[in-house]
mmCIF file with all atom_site columns, C-alpha atoms in Angstrom:
data_model
loop_
_atom_site.group_PDB
_atom_site.id
_atom_site.type_symbol
_atom_site.label_atom_id
_atom_site.label_alt_id
_atom_site.label_comp_id
_atom_site.label_asym_id
_atom_site.label_entity_id
_atom_site.label_seq_id
_atom_site.pdbx_PDB_ins_code
_atom_site.Cartn_x
_atom_site.Cartn_y
_atom_site.Cartn_z
_atom_site.occupancy
_atom_site.B_iso_or_equiv
_atom_site.pdbx_formal_charge
_atom_site.auth_seq_id
_atom_site.auth_comp_id
_atom_site.auth_asym_id
_atom_site.auth_atom_id
_atom_site.pdbx_PDB_model_num
ATOM 1   C CA . ASP A 1 1   ? 21.732 1.255   -4.971 1.00 61.00 ? 107 ASP A CA 1
ATOM 2   C CA . THR A 1 2   ? 19.942 -0.186  -1.936 1.00 66.00 ? 108 THR A CA 1
ATOM 3   C CA . GLU A 1 3   ? 18.405 -3.180  -3.618 1.00 91.00 ? 109 GLU A CA 1
ATOM 4   C CA . VAL A 1 4   ? 18.017 -6.655  -2.220 1.00 96.00 ? 110 VAL A CA 1
ATOM 5   C CA . THR A 1 5   ? 16.512 -9.137  -4.648 1.00 97.00 ? 111 THR A CA 1
ATOM 6   C CA . GLN A 1 6   ? 14.711 -12.365 -3.831 1.00 97.00 ? 112 GLN A CA 1
ATOM 7   C CA . THR A 1 7   ? 13.520 -15.253 -5.973 1.00 97.00 ? 113 THR A CA 1
ATOM 8   C CA . PRO A 1 8   ? 11.005 -16.645 -6.421 1.00 97.00 ? 114 PRO A CA 1
ATOM 9   C CA . LYS A 1 9   ? 8.254  -14.161 -5.556 1.00 96.00 ? 115 LYS A CA 1
ATOM 10  C CA . HIS A 1 10  ? 5.763  -16.926 -4.911 1.00 97.00 ? 116 HIS A CA 1
ATOM 11  C CA . LEU A 1 11  ? 6.283  -20.590 -4.121 1.00 97.00 ? 117 LEU A CA 1
ATOM 12  C CA . VAL A 1 12  ? 3.812  -23.382 -3.558 1.00 96.00 ? 118 VAL A CA 1
ATOM 13  C CA . MET A 1 13  ? 5.252  -26.639 -2.329 1.00 94.00 ? 119 MET A CA 1
ATOM 14  C CA . GLY A 1 14  ? 4.074  -29.916 -0.916 1.00 91.00 ? 120 GLY A CA 1
ATOM 15  C CA . MET A 1 15  ? 5.227  -31.222 2.430  1.00 91.00 ? 121 MET A CA 1
ATOM 16  C CA . THR A 1 16  ? 7.580  -33.720 0.804  1.00 90.00 ? 122 THR A CA 1
ATOM 17  C CA . ASN A 1 17  ? 9.212  -31.280 -1.618 1.00 91.00 ? 123 ASN A CA 1
ATOM 18  C CA . LYS A 1 18  ? 12.641 -29.712 -1.440 1.00 95.00 ? 124 LYS A CA 1
ATOM 19  C CA . LYS A 1 19  ? 12.964 -26.139 -2.613 1.00 96.00 ? 125 LYS A CA 1
ATOM 20  C CA . SER A 1 20  ? 15.277 -23.177 -2.148 1.00 97.00 ? 126 SER A CA 1
ATOM 21  C CA . LEU A 1 21  ? 14.796 -19.453 -1.697 1.00 98.00 ? 127 LEU A CA 1
ATOM 22  C CA . LYS A 1 22  ? 17.464 -17.126 -3.033 1.00 98.00 ? 128 LYS A CA 1
ATOM 23  C CA . CYS A 1 23  ? 18.566 -13.674 -1.980 1.00 98.00 ? 129 CYS A CA 1
ATOM 24  C CA . GLU A 1 24  ? 21.171 -11.357 -3.476 1.00 98.00 ? 130 GLU A CA 1
ATOM 25  C CA . GLN A 1 25  ? 22.627 -7.979  -2.558 1.00 97.00 ? 131 GLN A CA 1
ATOM 26  C CA . HIS A 1 26  ? 25.372 -5.941  -4.220 1.00 91.00 ? 132 HIS A CA 1
ATOM 27  C CA . MET A 1 27  ? 25.795 -3.244  -1.607 1.00 93.00 ? 133 MET A CA 1
ATOM 28  C CA . GLY A 1 28  ? 28.905 -4.805  -0.074 1.00 92.00 ? 134 GLY A CA 1
ATOM 29  C CA . HIS A 1 29  ? 27.027 -5.479  3.139  1.00 93.00 ? 135 HIS A CA 1
ATOM 30  C CA . ARG A 1 30  ? 28.689 -7.763  5.674  1.00 91.00 ? 136 ARG A CA 1
ATOM 31  C CA . ALA A 1 31  ? 25.570 -9.079  7.329  1.00 93.00 ? 137 ALA A CA 1
ATOM 32  C CA . MET A 1 32  ? 22.603 -10.894 5.807  1.00 95.00 ? 138 MET A CA 1
ATOM 33  C CA . TYR A 1 33  ? 19.402 -12.072 7.424  1.00 96.00 ? 139 TYR A CA 1
ATOM 34  C CA . TRP A 1 34  ? 16.407 -14.336 6.947  1.00 98.00 ? 140 TRP A CA 1
ATOM 35  C CA . TYR A 1 35  ? 13.081 -13.388 8.490  1.00 98.00 ? 141 TYR A CA 1
ATOM 36  C CA . LYS A 1 36  ? 9.711  -15.106 8.568  1.00 98.00 ? 142 LYS A CA 1
ATOM 37  C CA . GLN A 1 37  ? 6.553  -13.008 8.659  1.00 98.00 ? 143 GLN A CA 1
ATOM 38  C CA . LYS A 1 38  ? 3.049  -14.262 9.285  1.00 97.00 ? 144 LYS A CA 1
ATOM 39  C CA . ALA A 1 39  ? 0.020  -12.180 8.373  1.00 95.00 ? 145 ALA A CA 1
ATOM 40  C CA . LYS A 1 40  ? -0.581 -9.144  10.576 1.00 92.00 ? 146 LYS A CA 1
ATOM 41  C CA . LYS A 1 41  ? 2.583  -9.792  12.562 1.00 96.00 ? 147 LYS A CA 1
ATOM 42  C CA . PRO A 1 42  ? 6.046  -8.219  12.555 1.00 97.00 ? 148 PRO A CA 1
ATOM 43  C CA . PRO A 1 43  ? 8.939  -10.087 10.957 1.00 97.00 ? 149 PRO A CA 1
ATOM 44  C CA . GLU A 1 44  ? 10.615 -12.731 13.116 1.00 97.00 ? 150 GLU A CA 1
ATOM 45  C CA . LEU A 1 45  ? 14.341 -13.195 12.823 1.00 96.00 ? 151 LEU A CA 1
ATOM 46  C CA . MET A 1 46  ? 15.445 -16.679 11.746 1.00 97.00 ? 152 MET A CA 1
ATOM 47  C CA . PHE A 1 47  ? 19.145 -16.474 10.862 1.00 96.00 ? 153 PHE A CA 1
ATOM 48  C CA . VAL A 1 48  ? 21.969 -13.952 10.766 1.00 94.00 ? 154 VAL A CA 1
ATOM 49  C CA . TYR A 1 49  ? 25.072 -14.361 8.638  1.00 94.00 ? 155 TYR A CA 1
ATOM 50  C CA . SER A 1 50  ? 28.101 -12.230 9.334  1.00 91.00 ? 156 SER A CA 1
ATOM 51  C CA . TYR A 1 51  ? 31.079 -12.320 6.976  1.00 90.00 ? 157 TYR A CA 1
ATOM 52  C CA . GLU A 1 52  ? 29.527 -15.400 5.333  1.00 92.00 ? 158 GLU A CA 1
ATOM 53  C CA . LYS A 1 53  ? 29.377 -17.307 8.608  1.00 92.00 ? 159 LYS A CA 1
ATOM 54  C CA . LEU A 1 54  ? 26.251 -18.208 10.505 1.00 93.00 ? 160 LEU A CA 1
ATOM 55  C CA . SER A 1 55  ? 26.254 -16.101 13.663 1.00 90.00 ? 161 SER A CA 1
ATOM 56  C CA . ILE A 1 56  ? 22.676 -16.445 14.850 1.00 90.00 ? 162 ILE A CA 1
ATOM 57  C CA . ASN A 1 57  ? 20.135 -19.266 14.560 1.00 93.00 ? 163 ASN A CA 1
ATOM 58  C CA . GLU A 1 58  ? 16.991 -18.344 16.432 1.00 93.00 ? 164 GLU A CA 1
ATOM 59  C CA . SER A 1 59  ? 16.148 -21.965 17.269 1.00 94.00 ? 165 SER A CA 1
ATOM 60  C CA . VAL A 1 60  ? 14.769 -22.542 13.803 1.00 97.00 ? 166 VAL A CA 1
ATOM 61  C CA . PRO A 1 61  ? 13.682 -26.134 12.979 1.00 96.00 ? 167 PRO A CA 1
ATOM 62  C CA . SER A 1 62  ? 16.183 -28.092 10.913 1.00 96.00 ? 168 SER A CA 1
ATOM 63  C CA . ARG A 1 63  ? 13.767 -28.310 7.991  1.00 97.00 ? 169 ARG A CA 1
ATOM 64  C CA . PHE A 1 64  ? 15.045 -24.778 7.243  1.00 98.00 ? 170 PHE A CA 1
ATOM 65  C CA . SER A 1 65  ? 18.694 -24.820 6.205  1.00 98.00 ? 171 SER A CA 1
ATOM 66  C CA . PRO A 1 66  ? 20.485 -21.561 5.397  1.00 98.00 ? 172 PRO A CA 1
ATOM 67  C CA . GLU A 1 67  ? 23.535 -21.234 3.197  1.00 97.00 ? 173 GLU A CA 1
ATOM 68  C CA . CYS A 1 68  ? 25.765 -18.294 2.327  1.00 96.00 ? 174 CYS A CA 1
ATOM 69  C CA . PRO A 1 69  ? 27.836 -19.235 -0.764 1.00 95.00 ? 175 PRO A CA 1
ATOM 70  C CA . ASN A 1 70  ? 29.517 -15.816 -0.931 1.00 93.00 ? 176 ASN A CA 1
ATOM 71  C CA . SER A 1 71  ? 29.197 -12.326 0.459  1.00 90.00 ? 177 SER A CA 1
ATOM 72  C CA . SER A 1 72  ? 26.439 -11.372 -1.975 1.00 95.00 ? 178 SER A CA 1
ATOM 73  C CA . LEU A 1 73  ? 24.253 -14.457 -1.883 1.00 97.00 ? 179 LEU A CA 1
ATOM 74  C CA . LEU A 1 74  ? 22.067 -16.068 0.734  1.00 98.00 ? 180 LEU A CA 1
ATOM 75  C CA . ASN A 1 75  ? 19.970 -19.181 0.261  1.00 98.00 ? 181 ASN A CA 1
ATOM 76  C CA . LEU A 1 76  ? 17.340 -20.844 2.383  1.00 98.00 ? 182 LEU A CA 1
ATOM 77  C CA . HIS A 1 77  ? 16.850 -24.546 1.674  1.00 98.00 ? 183 HIS A CA 1
ATOM 78  C CA . LEU A 1 78  ? 13.452 -25.960 2.537  1.00 97.00 ? 184 LEU A CA 1
ATOM 79  C CA . HIS A 1 79  ? 12.641 -29.604 3.151  1.00 95.00 ? 185 HIS A CA 1
ATOM 80  C CA . ALA A 1 80  ? 9.670  -31.435 4.647  1.00 94.00 ? 186 ALA A CA 1
ATOM 81  C CA . LEU A 1 81  ? 7.875  -28.240 5.590  1.00 95.00 ? 187 LEU A CA 1
ATOM 82  C CA . GLN A 1 82  ? 4.589  -28.088 7.428  1.00 96.00 ? 188 GLN A CA 1
ATOM 83  C CA . PRO A 1 83  ? 1.496  -26.059 6.468  1.00 96.00 ? 189 PRO A CA 1
ATOM 84  C CA . GLU A 1 84  ? 2.191  -23.726 9.407  1.00 96.00 ? 190 GLU A CA 1
ATOM 85  C CA . ASP A 1 85  ? 5.439  -22.740 7.688  1.00 97.00 ? 191 ASP A CA 1
ATOM 86  C CA . SER A 1 86  ? 3.394  -20.876 5.086  1.00 98.00 ? 192 SER A CA 1
ATOM 87  C CA . ALA A 1 87  ? 4.445  -17.238 5.396  1.00 98.00 ? 193 ALA A CA 1
ATOM 88  C CA . LEU A 1 88  ? 6.305  -14.377 3.764  1.00 98.00 ? 194 LEU A CA 1
ATOM 89  C CA . TYR A 1 89  ? 10.057 -14.981 3.896  1.00 98.00 ? 195 TYR A CA 1
ATOM 90  C CA . LEU A 1 90  ? 12.125 -11.828 3.866  1.00 97.00 ? 196 LEU A CA 1
ATOM 91  C CA . CYS A 1 91  ? 15.814 -11.446 3.257  1.00 98.00 ? 197 CYS A CA 1
ATOM 92  C CA . ALA A 1 92  ? 17.712 -8.396  4.471  1.00 96.00 ? 198 ALA A CA 1
ATOM 93  C CA . SER A 1 93  ? 21.245 -7.074  4.537  1.00 95.00 ? 199 SER A CA 1
ATOM 94  C CA . SER A 1 94  ? 23.129 -4.421  6.461  1.00 93.00 ? 200 SER A CA 1
ATOM 95  C CA . GLN A 1 95  ? 26.576 -2.890  6.715  1.00 90.00 ? 201 GLN A CA 1
ATOM 96  C CA . GLY A 1 96  ? 27.092 -4.370  10.122 1.00 81.00 ? 202 GLY A CA 1
ATOM 97  C CA . GLY A 1 97  ? 26.069 -3.830  13.714 1.00 83.00 ? 203 GLY A CA 1
ATOM 98  C CA . ARG A 1 98  ? 23.130 -2.251  15.422 1.00 85.00 ? 204 ARG A CA 1
ATOM 99  C CA . ALA A 1 99  ? 23.862 1.285   14.204 1.00 85.00 ? 205 ALA A CA 1
ATOM 100 C CA . TYR A 1 100 ? 23.047 0.347   10.640 1.00 89.00 ? 206 TYR A CA 1
ATOM 101 C CA . GLU A 1 101 ? 19.692 -0.040  9.027  1.00 92.00 ? 207 GLU A CA 1
ATOM 102 C CA . GLN A 1 102 ? 18.711 -3.298  7.393  1.00 94.00 ? 208 GLN A CA 1
ATOM 103 C CA . TYR A 1 103 ? 17.548 -3.265  3.799  1.00 95.00 ? 209 TYR A CA 1
ATOM 104 C CA . PHE A 1 104 ? 14.874 -5.771  2.927  1.00 96.00 ? 210 PHE A CA 1
ATOM 105 C CA . GLY A 1 105 ? 14.035 -7.631  -0.227 1.00 96.00 ? 211 GLY A CA 1
ATOM 106 C CA . PRO A 1 106 ? 10.482 -7.962  -1.567 1.00 95.00 ? 212 PRO A CA 1
ATOM 107 C CA . GLY A 1 107 ? 10.057 -11.382 0.001  1.00 96.00 ? 213 GLY A CA 1
ATOM 108 C CA . THR A 1 108 ? 8.959  -14.823 -1.117 1.00 97.00 ? 214 THR A CA 1
ATOM 109 C CA . ARG A 1 109 ? 5.382  -15.740 -0.332 1.00 97.00 ? 215 ARG A CA 1
ATOM 110 C CA . LEU A 1 110 ? 5.491  -19.430 0.527  1.00 97.00 ? 216 LEU A CA 1
ATOM 111 C CA . THR A 1 111 ? 2.487  -21.720 0.675  1.00 97.00 ? 217 THR A CA 1
ATOM 112 C CA . VAL A 1 112 ? 2.917  -25.266 1.945  1.00 96.00 ? 218 VAL A CA 1
ATOM 113 C CA . THR A 1 113 ? 0.153  -27.650 0.920  1.00 94.00 ? 219 THR A CA 1
ATOM 114 C CA . ALA B 2 1   ? 15.233 -7.347  27.272 1.00 83.00 ? 253 ALA B CA 1
ATOM 115 C CA . GLN B 2 2   ? 14.201 -4.786  24.722 1.00 91.00 ? 254 GLN B CA 1
ATOM 116 C CA . LYS B 2 3   ? 10.617 -3.965  23.895 1.00 96.00 ? 255 LYS B CA 1
ATOM 117 C CA . VAL B 2 4   ? 8.806  -1.767  21.380 1.00 98.00 ? 256 VAL B CA 1
ATOM 118 C CA . THR B 2 5   ? 5.151  -0.893  21.778 1.00 98.00 ? 257 THR B CA 1
ATOM 119 C CA . GLN B 2 6   ? 2.954  0.479   19.037 1.00 98.00 ? 258 GLN B CA 1
ATOM 120 C CA . ALA B 2 7   ? -0.359 0.848   20.793 1.00 95.00 ? 259 ALA B CA 1
ATOM 121 C CA . GLN B 2 8   ? -2.310 1.832   17.684 1.00 97.00 ? 260 GLN B CA 1
ATOM 122 C CA . THR B 2 9   ? -3.202 -1.315  15.773 1.00 97.00 ? 261 THR B CA 1
ATOM 123 C CA . GLU B 2 10  ? -5.136 0.442   13.030 1.00 98.00 ? 262 GLU B CA 1
ATOM 124 C CA . ILE B 2 11  ? -5.655 4.058   12.047 1.00 98.00 ? 263 ILE B CA 1
ATOM 125 C CA . SER B 2 12  ? -7.965 5.286   9.337  1.00 98.00 ? 264 SER B CA 1
ATOM 126 C CA . VAL B 2 13  ? -7.855 8.855   8.037  1.00 98.00 ? 265 VAL B CA 1
ATOM 127 C CA . VAL B 2 14  ? -9.136 10.824  5.101  1.00 98.00 ? 266 VAL B CA 1
ATOM 128 C CA . GLU B 2 15  ? -6.663 12.112  2.558  1.00 98.00 ? 267 GLU B CA 1
ATOM 129 C CA . LYS B 2 16  ? -4.914 15.396  3.509  1.00 97.00 ? 268 LYS B CA 1
ATOM 130 C CA . GLU B 2 17  ? -5.346 14.778  7.211  1.00 98.00 ? 269 GLU B CA 1
ATOM 131 C CA . ASP B 2 18  ? -2.255 14.726  9.405  1.00 98.00 ? 270 ASP B CA 1
ATOM 132 C CA . VAL B 2 19  ? -1.643 11.505  11.308 1.00 98.00 ? 271 VAL B CA 1
ATOM 133 C CA . THR B 2 20  ? 0.772  10.526  14.077 1.00 98.00 ? 272 THR B CA 1
ATOM 134 C CA . LEU B 2 21  ? 1.928  6.985   14.712 1.00 98.00 ? 273 LEU B CA 1
ATOM 135 C CA . ASP B 2 22  ? 3.122  6.321   18.237 1.00 98.00 ? 274 ASP B CA 1
ATOM 136 C CA . CYS B 2 23  ? 6.120  4.258   19.281 1.00 98.00 ? 275 CYS B CA 1
ATOM 137 C CA . VAL B 2 24  ? 7.308  3.653   22.840 1.00 98.00 ? 276 VAL B CA 1
ATOM 138 C CA . TYR B 2 25  ? 10.419 1.634   23.554 1.00 97.00 ? 277 TYR B CA 1
ATOM 139 C CA . GLU B 2 26  ? 12.208 0.007   26.487 1.00 96.00 ? 278 GLU B CA 1
ATOM 140 C CA . THR B 2 27  ? 15.911 -0.694  26.666 1.00 94.00 ? 279 THR B CA 1
ATOM 141 C CA . ARG B 2 28  ? 18.642 -0.829  29.291 1.00 91.00 ? 280 ARG B CA 1
ATOM 142 C CA . ASP B 2 29  ? 21.282 0.324   26.837 1.00 88.00 ? 281 ASP B CA 1
ATOM 143 C CA . THR B 2 30  ? 22.546 3.880   27.150 1.00 87.00 ? 282 THR B CA 1
ATOM 144 C CA . THR B 2 31  ? 23.320 3.963   23.443 1.00 88.00 ? 283 THR B CA 1
ATOM 145 C CA . TYR B 2 32  ? 20.671 2.584   21.155 1.00 91.00 ? 284 TYR B CA 1
ATOM 146 C CA . TYR B 2 33  ? 19.212 2.932   17.687 1.00 94.00 ? 285 TYR B CA 1
ATOM 147 C CA . LEU B 2 34  ? 15.627 3.246   16.568 1.00 96.00 ? 286 LEU B CA 1
ATOM 148 C CA . PHE B 2 35  ? 14.138 2.724   13.138 1.00 97.00 ? 287 PHE B CA 1
ATOM 149 C CA . TRP B 2 36  ? 10.908 3.150   11.254 1.00 98.00 ? 288 TRP B CA 1
ATOM 150 C CA . TYR B 2 37  ? 9.924  0.899   8.365  1.00 98.00 ? 289 TYR B CA 1
ATOM 151 C CA . LYS B 2 38  ? 6.987  1.020   5.975  1.00 98.00 ? 290 LYS B CA 1
ATOM 152 C CA . GLN B 2 39  ? 5.422  -2.167  4.607  1.00 97.00 ? 291 GLN B CA 1
ATOM 153 C CA . PRO B 2 40  ? 2.993  -1.548  1.737  1.00 95.00 ? 292 PRO B CA 1
ATOM 154 C CA . PRO B 2 41  ? 0.649  -4.326  0.567  1.00 92.00 ? 293 PRO B CA 1
ATOM 155 C CA . SER B 2 42  ? 3.346  -5.570  -1.811 1.00 89.00 ? 294 SER B CA 1
ATOM 156 C CA . GLY B 2 43  ? 5.223  -6.863  1.229  1.00 90.00 ? 295 GLY B CA 1
ATOM 157 C CA . GLU B 2 44  ? 8.651  -5.268  1.064  1.00 92.00 ? 296 GLU B CA 1
ATOM 158 C CA . LEU B 2 45  ? 9.803  -3.431  4.189  1.00 96.00 ? 297 LEU B CA 1
ATOM 159 C CA . VAL B 2 46  ? 11.059 -0.001  3.230  1.00 96.00 ? 298 VAL B CA 1
ATOM 160 C CA . PHE B 2 47  ? 13.524 1.732   5.529  1.00 95.00 ? 299 PHE B CA 1
ATOM 161 C CA . LEU B 2 48  ? 12.388 5.255   6.463  1.00 96.00 ? 300 LEU B CA 1
ATOM 162 C CA . ILE B 2 49  ? 14.659 6.566   9.207  1.00 94.00 ? 301 ILE B CA 1
ATOM 163 C CA . ARG B 2 50  ? 17.294 5.701   11.778 1.00 94.00 ? 302 ARG B CA 1
ATOM 164 C CA . ARG B 2 51  ? 17.722 7.644   15.020 1.00 93.00 ? 303 ARG B CA 1
ATOM 165 C CA . ASN B 2 52  ? 20.471 7.187   17.593 1.00 91.00 ? 304 ASN B CA 1
ATOM 166 C CA . SER B 2 53  ? 19.951 7.848   21.273 1.00 91.00 ? 305 SER B CA 1
ATOM 167 C CA . PHE B 2 54  ? 22.448 10.694  21.559 1.00 89.00 ? 306 PHE B CA 1
ATOM 168 C CA . ASP B 2 55  ? 20.860 12.839  18.878 1.00 85.00 ? 307 ASP B CA 1
ATOM 169 C CA . GLU B 2 56  ? 17.541 14.243  20.048 1.00 81.00 ? 308 GLU B CA 1
ATOM 170 C CA . GLN B 2 57  ? 16.980 16.563  17.127 1.00 83.00 ? 309 GLN B CA 1
ATOM 171 C CA . ASN B 2 58  ? 13.697 16.007  15.417 1.00 86.00 ? 310 ASN B CA 1
ATOM 172 C CA . GLU B 2 59  ? 13.825 15.242  11.739 1.00 87.00 ? 311 GLU B CA 1
ATOM 173 C CA . ILE B 2 60  ? 11.710 16.236  8.789  1.00 89.00 ? 312 ILE B CA 1
ATOM 174 C CA . SER B 2 61  ? 11.745 14.674  5.350  1.00 90.00 ? 313 SER B CA 1
ATOM 175 C CA . GLY B 2 62  ? 9.112  16.090  3.058  1.00 94.00 ? 314 GLY B CA 1
ATOM 176 C CA . ARG B 2 63  ? 5.717  15.197  4.527  1.00 96.00 ? 315 ARG B CA 1
ATOM 177 C CA . TYR B 2 64  ? 7.311  12.924  7.118  1.00 96.00 ? 316 TYR B CA 1
ATOM 178 C CA . SER B 2 65  ? 8.581  14.039  10.502 1.00 95.00 ? 317 SER B CA 1
ATOM 179 C CA . TRP B 2 66  ? 9.832  12.232  13.562 1.00 95.00 ? 318 TRP B CA 1
ATOM 180 C CA . ASN B 2 67  ? 9.716  13.325  17.188 1.00 95.00 ? 319 ASN B CA 1
ATOM 181 C CA . PHE B 2 68  ? 12.250 11.593  19.414 1.00 95.00 ? 320 PHE B CA 1
ATOM 182 C CA . GLN B 2 69  ? 11.812 12.162  23.150 1.00 94.00 ? 321 GLN B CA 1
ATOM 183 C CA . LYS B 2 70  ? 14.232 10.335  25.395 1.00 93.00 ? 322 LYS B CA 1
ATOM 184 C CA . SER B 2 71  ? 12.434 11.498  28.546 1.00 93.00 ? 323 SER B CA 1
ATOM 185 C CA . THR B 2 72  ? 9.316  9.579   27.570 1.00 95.00 ? 324 THR B CA 1
ATOM 186 C CA . SER B 2 73  ? 11.080 6.830   25.574 1.00 96.00 ? 325 SER B CA 1
ATOM 187 C CA . SER B 2 74  ? 9.059  7.674   22.524 1.00 96.00 ? 326 SER B CA 1
ATOM 188 C CA . PHE B 2 75  ? 9.845  7.980   18.838 1.00 96.00 ? 327 PHE B CA 1
ATOM 189 C CA . ASN B 2 76  ? 6.677  9.128   17.101 1.00 97.00 ? 328 ASN B CA 1
ATOM 190 C CA . PHE B 2 77  ? 6.132  9.485   13.379 1.00 97.00 ? 329 PHE B CA 1
ATOM 191 C CA . THR B 2 78  ? 3.894  12.107  11.787 1.00 97.00 ? 330 THR B CA 1
ATOM 192 C CA . ILE B 2 79  ? 2.680  12.186  8.214  1.00 97.00 ? 331 ILE B CA 1
ATOM 193 C CA . THR B 2 80  ? 1.447  15.599  7.143  1.00 97.00 ? 332 THR B CA 1
ATOM 194 C CA . ALA B 2 81  ? -1.233 15.912  4.477  1.00 97.00 ? 333 ALA B CA 1
ATOM 195 C CA . SER B 2 82  ? -1.596 12.165  4.138  1.00 97.00 ? 334 SER B CA 1
ATOM 196 C CA . GLN B 2 83  ? -2.067 10.547  0.737  1.00 97.00 ? 335 GLN B CA 1
ATOM 197 C CA . VAL B 2 84  ? -3.608 7.266   -0.366 1.00 97.00 ? 336 VAL B CA 1
ATOM 198 C CA . VAL B 2 85  ? -0.119 5.977   -1.204 1.00 96.00 ? 337 VAL B CA 1
ATOM 199 C CA . ASP B 2 86  ? 0.776  6.271   2.484  1.00 97.00 ? 338 ASP B CA 1
ATOM 200 C CA . SER B 2 87  ? -1.535 3.348   3.219  1.00 97.00 ? 339 SER B CA 1
ATOM 201 C CA . ALA B 2 88  ? 0.680  0.647   4.666  1.00 98.00 ? 340 ALA B CA 1
ATOM 202 C CA . VAL B 2 89  ? 1.760  -1.052  7.865  1.00 98.00 ? 341 VAL B CA 1
ATOM 203 C CA . TYR B 2 90  ? 4.363  0.968   9.718  1.00 98.00 ? 342 TYR B CA 1
ATOM 204 C CA . PHE B 2 91  ? 6.821  -0.703  12.077 1.00 98.00 ? 343 PHE B CA 1
ATOM 205 C CA . CYS B 2 92  ? 8.969  0.907   14.720 1.00 98.00 ? 344 CYS B CA 1
ATOM 206 C CA . ALA B 2 93  ? 12.069 -1.098  15.687 1.00 97.00 ? 345 ALA B CA 1
ATOM 207 C CA . LEU B 2 94  ? 14.962 -1.072  18.148 1.00 96.00 ? 346 LEU B CA 1
ATOM 208 C CA . SER B 2 95  ? 18.272 -2.751  17.312 1.00 92.00 ? 347 SER B CA 1
ATOM 209 C CA . GLU B 2 96  ? 20.741 -4.691  19.421 1.00 85.00 ? 348 GLU B CA 1
ATOM 210 C CA . GLU B 2 97  ? 24.143 -6.091  18.597 1.00 78.00 ? 349 GLU B CA 1
ATOM 211 C CA . VAL B 2 98  ? 24.392 -9.838  18.108 1.00 72.00 ? 350 VAL B CA 1
ATOM 212 C CA . GLY B 2 99  ? 27.600 -10.933 19.773 1.00 64.00 ? 351 GLY B CA 1
ATOM 213 C CA . GLU B 2 100 ? 30.973 -9.675  18.651 1.00 58.00 ? 352 GLU B CA 1
ATOM 214 C CA . THR B 2 101 ? 30.355 -10.203 14.975 1.00 64.00 ? 353 THR B CA 1
ATOM 215 C CA . SER B 2 102 ? 28.610 -7.718  12.759 1.00 70.00 ? 354 SER B CA 1
ATOM 216 C CA . GLY B 2 103 ? 24.892 -7.977  12.398 1.00 80.00 ? 355 GLY B CA 1
ATOM 217 C CA . SER B 2 104 ? 22.032 -6.884  14.557 1.00 86.00 ? 356 SER B CA 1
ATOM 218 C CA . ARG B 2 105 ? 18.737 -8.089  15.910 1.00 90.00 ? 357 ARG B CA 1
ATOM 219 C CA . LEU B 2 106 ? 15.729 -5.835  15.364 1.00 94.00 ? 358 LEU B CA 1
ATOM 220 C CA . THR B 2 107 ? 12.983 -5.821  17.960 1.00 95.00 ? 359 THR B CA 1
ATOM 221 C CA . PHE B 2 108 ? 9.858  -4.742  16.109 1.00 97.00 ? 360 PHE B CA 1
ATOM 222 C CA . GLY B 2 109 ? 6.660  -3.319  17.454 1.00 98.00 ? 361 GLY B CA 1
ATOM 223 C CA . GLU B 2 110 ? 3.446  -5.031  16.377 1.00 98.00 ? 362 GLU B CA 1
ATOM 224 C CA . GLY B 2 111 ? 2.948  -2.442  13.655 1.00 98.00 ? 363 GLY B CA 1
ATOM 225 C CA . THR B 2 112 ? 0.258  0.114   12.876 1.00 98.00 ? 364 THR B CA 1
ATOM 226 C CA . GLN B 2 113 ? -1.963 -0.387  9.849  1.00 98.00 ? 365 GLN B CA 1
ATOM 227 C CA . LEU B 2 114 ? -2.589 3.030   8.334  1.00 98.00 ? 366 LEU B CA 1
ATOM 228 C CA . THR B 2 115 ? -5.400 3.390   5.834  1.00 98.00 ? 367 THR B CA 1
ATOM 229 C CA . VAL B 2 116 ? -5.758 6.682   3.994  1.00 98.00 ? 368 VAL B CA 1
ATOM 230 C CA . ASN B 2 117 ? -9.105 7.013   2.291  1.00 97.00 ? 369 ASN B CA 1
ATOM 231 C CA . PRO B 2 118 ? -9.664 9.282   -0.714 1.00 96.00 ? 370 PRO B CA 1
#
């Protein structure tokens, strides 16, 4: 099973709202990722978790707050977002280092109004 | 720094035509890993293939084939007898380790939008 699930599929939120995106994998992968993808662009890496610890933060604004409660779950907490944060947010997981492919979830399409 | 170039922004073909998507990469690593992903309109990136730098054998999977040429730093993808369901954005990517922990950073090309018309 190479499935990564994400909820919700779609999210519309105001600039003052607080919401969370959820991601889950049951492949026993050690690394989990959050990406942001704007239309007609490749995904941009936001965060990398390795063994449930944050290992990479690609200078993401603090209004995005990741959390890894356990090895299967990854959350992205959103607060005070801007309209330019509207995008497709993708979660991925992998067995480990660069030799391994990343498996992506279906994404959450976020609209900030 | 690593770089992946997909010079073809959009390709349009008629069903049953063969089509090749180009990918050229730059890296200073002697060992490296390349990937192709498919992104249909639904949005999910689907992993297609991984290739490491020390295995130059070409690979075929059904209608899909990949041509890896280290001498030209290219990793091209060919779809034979294309079908409407092949319509998607295709990304080529190069991975790098992120520190001493597990995990990797993918450098993606800009992607090629393939449209297969009936």
